[in-house]
Amino acid sequence: MEEFIEYVKNGSADADIDNPGIRIYFAATGEDSKSTATVFLAPTYGANSNSPNNYNLEPLNRGTNGWPPNVY
């Protein structure tokens, strides 16, 4: 987690983003009744709830299903 926070801080600083945030998503990994869920973290352009996602930085998802969907 600390490495991801550093990654977001450094990547945001490189893009002149002064106060980045991290949004936590809870997502389903399939459509059938045996589907599982995952949690992933996505960088944002700011620290408030209205800040857009920063798609220039990779999200963090260490679950067995890999990276989150392209559109999140």
Short mmCIF file of C-alpha atoms in Angstrom, two decimals:
data_model
loop_
_atom_site.label_atom_id
_atom_site.label_comp_id
_atom_site.label_asym_id
_atom_site.label_seq_id
_atom_site.Cartn_x
_atom_site.Cartn_y
_atom_site.Cartn_z
CA MET A 1 0.00 0.00 0.00
CA GLU A 2 2.80 2.40 0.87
CA GLU A 3 4.46 1.72 -2.49
CA PHE A 4 1.22 2.52 -4.31
CA ILE A 5 0.80 5.77 -2.36
CA GLU A 6 4.37 6.76 -3.27
CA TYR A 7 3.67 5.82 -6.92
CA VAL A 8 0.58 8.09 -6.96
CA LYS A 9 2.43 10.96 -5.24
CA ASN A 10 5.42 10.75 -7.59
CA GLY A 11 3.36 10.28 -10.76
CA SER A 12 1.07 13.14 -9.78
CA ALA A 13 3.99 15.44 -8.98
CA ASP A 14 5.45 14.71 -12.43
CA ALA A 15 2.13 15.92 -13.90
CA ASP A 16 1.99 19.02 -11.64
CA ILE A 17 -0.91 17.64 -9.57
CA ASP A 18 -0.45 19.11 -6.09
CA ASN A 19 -3.00 17.21 -4.01
CA PRO A 20 -3.77 13.79 -5.55
CA GLY A 21 -6.21 11.33 -4.06
CA ILE A 22 -6.98 7.63 -4.23
CA ARG A 23 -10.51 6.32 -4.79
CA ILE A 24 -11.50 2.87 -3.54
CA TYR A 25 -13.79 0.82 -5.79
CA PHE A 26 -15.73 -2.32 -4.91
CA ALA A 27 -16.47 -4.23 -8.11
CA ALA A 28 -18.03 -7.50 -9.25
CA THR A 29 -15.81 -9.69 -11.42
CA GLY A 30 -18.55 -11.48 -13.38
CA GLU A 31 -22.24 -11.64 -14.18
CA ASP A 32 -23.30 -15.08 -12.96
CA SER A 33 -24.38 -16.13 -9.46
CA LYS A 34 -20.93 -17.59 -8.73
CA SER A 35 -19.16 -14.32 -9.40
CA THR A 36 -16.76 -12.88 -6.91
CA ALA A 37 -15.95 -9.33 -5.99
CA THR A 38 -12.78 -7.32 -5.78
CA VAL A 39 -11.56 -4.02 -4.43
CA PHE A 40 -9.19 -1.82 -6.38
CA LEU A 41 -7.62 1.58 -5.83
CA ALA A 42 -7.57 4.29 -8.50
CA PRO A 43 -5.56 7.53 -8.49
CA THR A 44 -7.52 10.79 -8.76
CA TYR A 45 -6.66 14.37 -9.67
CA GLY A 46 -7.67 15.64 -6.24
CA ALA A 47 -8.53 14.61 -2.71
CA ASN A 48 -12.26 15.39 -2.68
CA SER A 49 -15.14 13.11 -3.69
CA ASN A 50 -15.77 14.98 -6.96
CA SER A 51 -12.21 14.63 -8.27
CA PRO A 52 -11.96 12.77 -11.58
CA ASN A 53 -9.93 9.60 -11.92
CA ASN A 54 -6.38 10.01 -13.17
CA TYR A 55 -6.26 7.45 -15.98
CA ASN A 56 -2.63 8.34 -16.71
CA LEU A 57 -1.58 6.33 -13.64
CA GLU A 58 -2.24 2.61 -13.22
CA PRO A 59 -4.79 1.51 -10.60
CA LEU A 60 -3.87 -1.06 -7.95
CA ASN A 61 -5.60 -4.43 -7.96
CA ARG A 62 -3.73 -7.32 -6.38
CA GLY A 63 -6.66 -9.75 -6.65
CA THR A 64 -6.49 -12.91 -8.72
CA ASN A 65 -8.45 -11.35 -11.57
CA GLY A 66 -5.82 -8.80 -12.58
CA TRP A 67 -6.41 -5.18 -13.54
CA PRO A 68 -9.82 -3.52 -13.28
CA PRO A 69 -11.95 -2.90 -16.39
CA ASN A 70 -10.79 -0.31 -18.89
CA VAL A 71 -13.68 1.95 -17.95
CA TYR A 72 -14.07 2.45 -14.22
#
